[in-house]
Amino acid sequence: MTDTASIIAEIVQYLRPPTVETIVPFAEAARMLHVKPITLRRMIYGNKIGYVQDGKSYFFKVSDLNDYINAHYTPAQP
């Protein structure tokens, strides 16, 4: 029975349309990170955060913004 379930799961995965990540423009990304636009530009130029460039415009995957926040998170000490 597990063989049938794994085959069905594989078929469903194959038929599922590809997902597109949510992206946000430069200004919104700066607001989400609570940084000034110049700081975000420095993060881009320093390769500290991923981005998509379309001409002169920069866009950011929300998942990359969350990863950046989580990587710099310091939990409270008990």
Short mmCIF file of N, CA and C in Angstrom, two decimals:
data_model
loop_
_atom_site.label_atom_id
_atom_site.label_comp_id
_atom_site.label_asym_id
_atom_site.label_seq_id
_atom_site.Cartn_x
_atom_site.Cartn_y
_atom_site.Cartn_z
N MET A 1 0.82 -1.19 0.00
CA MET A 1 0.00 0.00 0.00
C MET A 1 0.87 1.27 0.00
N THR A 2 2.02 1.22 0.63
CA THR A 2 2.88 2.40 0.63
C THR A 2 3.44 2.69 -0.75
N ASP A 3 3.60 1.65 -1.57
CA ASP A 3 4.07 1.87 -2.93
C ASP A 3 3.04 2.67 -3.72
N THR A 4 1.78 2.35 -3.53
CA THR A 4 0.72 3.08 -4.22
C THR A 4 0.68 4.53 -3.75
N ALA A 5 0.82 4.74 -2.46
CA ALA A 5 0.80 6.10 -1.91
C ALA A 5 1.98 6.91 -2.44
N SER A 6 3.15 6.31 -2.52
CA SER A 6 4.32 7.04 -3.01
C SER A 6 4.18 7.35 -4.49
N ILE A 7 3.58 6.44 -5.25
CA ILE A 7 3.36 6.68 -6.68
C ILE A 7 2.36 7.83 -6.86
N ILE A 8 1.30 7.82 -6.08
CA ILE A 8 0.31 8.91 -6.16
C ILE A 8 0.94 10.24 -5.78
N ALA A 9 1.74 10.24 -4.72
CA ALA A 9 2.41 11.47 -4.30
C ALA A 9 3.34 11.99 -5.39
N GLU A 10 4.02 11.08 -6.05
CA GLU A 10 4.93 11.48 -7.14
C GLU A 10 4.15 12.06 -8.31
N ILE A 11 3.02 11.47 -8.64
CA ILE A 11 2.19 11.97 -9.74
C ILE A 11 1.62 13.34 -9.40
N VAL A 12 1.16 13.51 -8.17
CA VAL A 12 0.62 14.80 -7.74
C VAL A 12 1.70 15.87 -7.81
N GLN A 13 2.90 15.54 -7.36
CA GLN A 13 4.02 16.49 -7.40
C GLN A 13 4.34 16.87 -8.85
N TYR A 14 4.28 15.91 -9.75
CA TYR A 14 4.56 16.15 -11.16
C TYR A 14 3.50 17.04 -11.80
N LEU A 15 2.25 16.84 -11.42
CA LEU A 15 1.15 17.58 -12.03
C LEU A 15 0.92 18.95 -11.41
N ARG A 16 1.44 19.18 -10.21
CA ARG A 16 1.26 20.45 -9.53
C ARG A 16 1.98 21.55 -10.30
N PRO A 17 1.31 22.67 -10.54
CA PRO A 17 1.98 23.75 -11.27
C PRO A 17 3.11 24.33 -10.41
N PRO A 18 4.15 24.82 -11.06
CA PRO A 18 5.26 25.39 -10.30
C PRO A 18 4.81 26.62 -9.51
N THR A 19 5.35 26.79 -8.34
CA THR A 19 4.99 27.93 -7.52
C THR A 19 5.89 29.11 -7.83
N VAL A 20 5.34 30.28 -7.72
CA VAL A 20 6.10 31.51 -7.93
C VAL A 20 6.20 32.20 -6.58
N GLU A 21 7.40 32.57 -6.22
CA GLU A 21 7.61 33.24 -4.94
C GLU A 21 7.05 34.65 -4.98
N THR A 22 6.61 35.11 -3.84
CA THR A 22 6.14 36.48 -3.70
C THR A 22 7.36 37.40 -3.66
N ILE A 23 7.33 38.44 -4.48
CA ILE A 23 8.42 39.41 -4.48
C ILE A 23 7.86 40.79 -4.14
N VAL A 24 8.73 41.63 -3.62
CA VAL A 24 8.34 43.00 -3.28
C VAL A 24 9.36 43.96 -3.88
N PRO A 25 8.92 45.18 -4.22
CA PRO A 25 9.86 46.17 -4.76
C PRO A 25 10.79 46.72 -3.69
N PHE A 26 11.78 47.44 -4.15
CA PHE A 26 12.85 47.97 -3.29
C PHE A 26 12.33 48.72 -2.07
N ALA A 27 11.46 49.69 -2.28
CA ALA A 27 10.98 50.53 -1.17
C ALA A 27 10.24 49.70 -0.12
N GLU A 28 9.43 48.76 -0.57
CA GLU A 28 8.70 47.93 0.38
C GLU A 28 9.64 47.00 1.15
N ALA A 29 10.67 46.51 0.48
CA ALA A 29 11.65 45.65 1.16
C ALA A 29 12.37 46.44 2.25
N ALA A 30 12.73 47.68 1.97
CA ALA A 30 13.39 48.51 2.98
C ALA A 30 12.46 48.74 4.17
N ARG A 31 11.18 48.97 3.90
CA ARG A 31 10.22 49.15 4.99
C ARG A 31 10.06 47.86 5.79
N MET A 32 10.01 46.72 5.11
CA MET A 32 9.84 45.44 5.81
C MET A 32 11.03 45.13 6.73
N LEU A 33 12.23 45.53 6.29
CA LEU A 33 13.43 45.29 7.10
C LEU A 33 13.67 46.41 8.11
N HIS A 34 12.88 47.47 8.02
CA HIS A 34 13.04 48.64 8.90
C HIS A 34 14.44 49.24 8.76
N VAL A 35 14.86 49.40 7.51
CA VAL A 35 16.14 50.05 7.23
C VAL A 35 15.92 51.16 6.21
N LYS A 36 16.86 52.08 6.15
CA LYS A 36 16.79 53.14 5.15
C LYS A 36 17.17 52.57 3.79
N PRO A 37 16.69 53.18 2.72
CA PRO A 37 17.02 52.69 1.38
C PRO A 37 18.52 52.58 1.12
N ILE A 38 19.30 53.53 1.62
CA ILE A 38 20.76 53.46 1.40
C ILE A 38 21.35 52.22 2.08
N THR A 39 20.80 51.86 3.23
CA THR A 39 21.27 50.67 3.93
C THR A 39 20.96 49.42 3.10
N LEU A 40 19.79 49.38 2.51
CA LEU A 40 19.43 48.24 1.67
C LEU A 40 20.33 48.18 0.44
N ARG A 41 20.64 49.33 -0.14
CA ARG A 41 21.58 49.35 -1.28
C ARG A 41 22.94 48.81 -0.87
N ARG A 42 23.41 49.18 0.28
CA ARG A 42 24.70 48.67 0.77
C ARG A 42 24.64 47.16 0.98
N MET A 43 23.49 46.67 1.43
CA MET A 43 23.32 45.22 1.60
C MET A 43 23.37 44.52 0.25
N ILE A 44 22.80 45.16 -0.77
CA ILE A 44 22.84 44.60 -2.13
C ILE A 44 24.28 44.57 -2.63
N TYR A 45 24.95 45.71 -2.56
CA TYR A 45 26.31 45.82 -3.08
C TYR A 45 27.29 44.94 -2.30
N GLY A 46 27.00 44.68 -1.04
CA GLY A 46 27.85 43.83 -0.21
C GLY A 46 27.48 42.36 -0.29
N ASN A 47 26.55 42.02 -1.18
CA ASN A 47 26.09 40.63 -1.34
C ASN A 47 25.59 40.02 -0.04
N LYS A 48 24.90 40.83 0.77
CA LYS A 48 24.37 40.35 2.04
C LYS A 48 22.92 39.90 1.93
N ILE A 49 22.28 40.21 0.80
CA ILE A 49 20.88 39.83 0.60
C ILE A 49 20.65 39.58 -0.89
N GLY A 50 19.83 38.59 -1.19
CA GLY A 50 19.54 38.27 -2.58
C GLY A 50 18.52 39.22 -3.17
N TYR A 51 18.56 39.37 -4.48
CA TYR A 51 17.64 40.27 -5.16
C TYR A 51 17.45 39.84 -6.61
N VAL A 52 16.44 40.42 -7.23
CA VAL A 52 16.18 40.26 -8.66
C VAL A 52 16.28 41.65 -9.25
N GLN A 53 17.05 41.79 -10.30
CA GLN A 53 17.17 43.10 -10.93
C GLN A 53 16.51 43.06 -12.29
N ASP A 54 15.64 44.04 -12.53
CA ASP A 54 14.97 44.19 -13.82
C ASP A 54 15.24 45.62 -14.28
N GLY A 55 16.22 45.76 -15.12
CA GLY A 55 16.63 47.10 -15.53
C GLY A 55 17.28 47.79 -14.35
N LYS A 56 16.71 48.93 -13.95
CA LYS A 56 17.23 49.66 -12.80
C LYS A 56 16.47 49.34 -11.51
N SER A 57 15.46 48.50 -11.61
CA SER A 57 14.62 48.18 -10.45
C SER A 57 15.09 46.91 -9.76
N TYR A 58 15.00 46.93 -8.44
CA TYR A 58 15.36 45.77 -7.63
C TYR A 58 14.10 45.23 -6.97
N PHE A 59 14.02 43.90 -6.92
CA PHE A 59 12.92 43.21 -6.26
C PHE A 59 13.51 42.16 -5.35
N PHE A 60 12.78 41.83 -4.29
CA PHE A 60 13.28 40.90 -3.29
C PHE A 60 12.24 39.83 -3.00
N LYS A 61 12.69 38.58 -2.88
CA LYS A 61 11.79 37.51 -2.47
C LYS A 61 11.51 37.68 -0.99
N VAL A 62 10.25 37.58 -0.63
CA VAL A 62 9.87 37.71 0.79
C VAL A 62 10.59 36.65 1.61
N SER A 63 10.79 35.46 1.05
CA SER A 63 11.49 34.40 1.78
C SER A 63 12.94 34.80 2.06
N ASP A 64 13.59 35.53 1.14
CA ASP A 64 14.96 36.00 1.38
C ASP A 64 14.99 37.04 2.49
N LEU A 65 13.98 37.91 2.53
CA LEU A 65 13.91 38.91 3.59
C LEU A 65 13.73 38.22 4.95
N ASN A 66 12.86 37.22 4.99
CA ASN A 66 12.65 36.48 6.23
C ASN A 66 13.91 35.72 6.64
N ASP A 67 14.61 35.14 5.67
CA ASP A 67 15.86 34.44 5.98
C ASP A 67 16.90 35.40 6.55
N TYR A 68 16.97 36.60 6.00
CA TYR A 68 17.92 37.59 6.51
C TYR A 68 17.59 37.96 7.95
N ILE A 69 16.31 38.18 8.21
CA ILE A 69 15.88 38.53 9.57
C ILE A 69 16.20 37.38 10.53
N ASN A 70 15.88 36.16 10.13
CA ASN A 70 16.13 35.00 11.00
C ASN A 70 17.62 34.78 11.24
N ALA A 71 18.45 35.06 10.24
CA ALA A 71 19.89 34.88 10.39
C ALA A 71 20.49 35.89 11.36
N HIS A 72 19.86 37.04 11.51
CA HIS A 72 20.38 38.08 12.39
C HIS A 72 19.58 38.20 13.69
N TYR A 73 18.74 37.23 13.96
CA TYR A 73 17.91 37.23 15.16
C TYR A 73 18.71 36.75 16.36
N THR A 74 18.59 37.46 17.46
CA THR A 74 19.21 37.05 18.72
C THR A 74 18.08 36.79 19.72
N PRO A 75 17.91 35.54 20.14
CA PRO A 75 16.83 35.25 21.09
C PRO A 75 17.12 35.82 22.47
N ALA A 76 16.07 36.05 23.23
CA ALA A 76 16.21 36.55 24.59
C ALA A 76 16.84 35.49 25.48
N GLN A 77 17.62 35.92 26.41
CA GLN A 77 18.27 35.00 27.36
C GLN A 77 17.37 34.85 28.59
N PRO A 78 17.19 33.61 29.08
CA PRO A 78 16.32 33.41 30.26
C PRO A 78 16.93 33.98 31.52
#
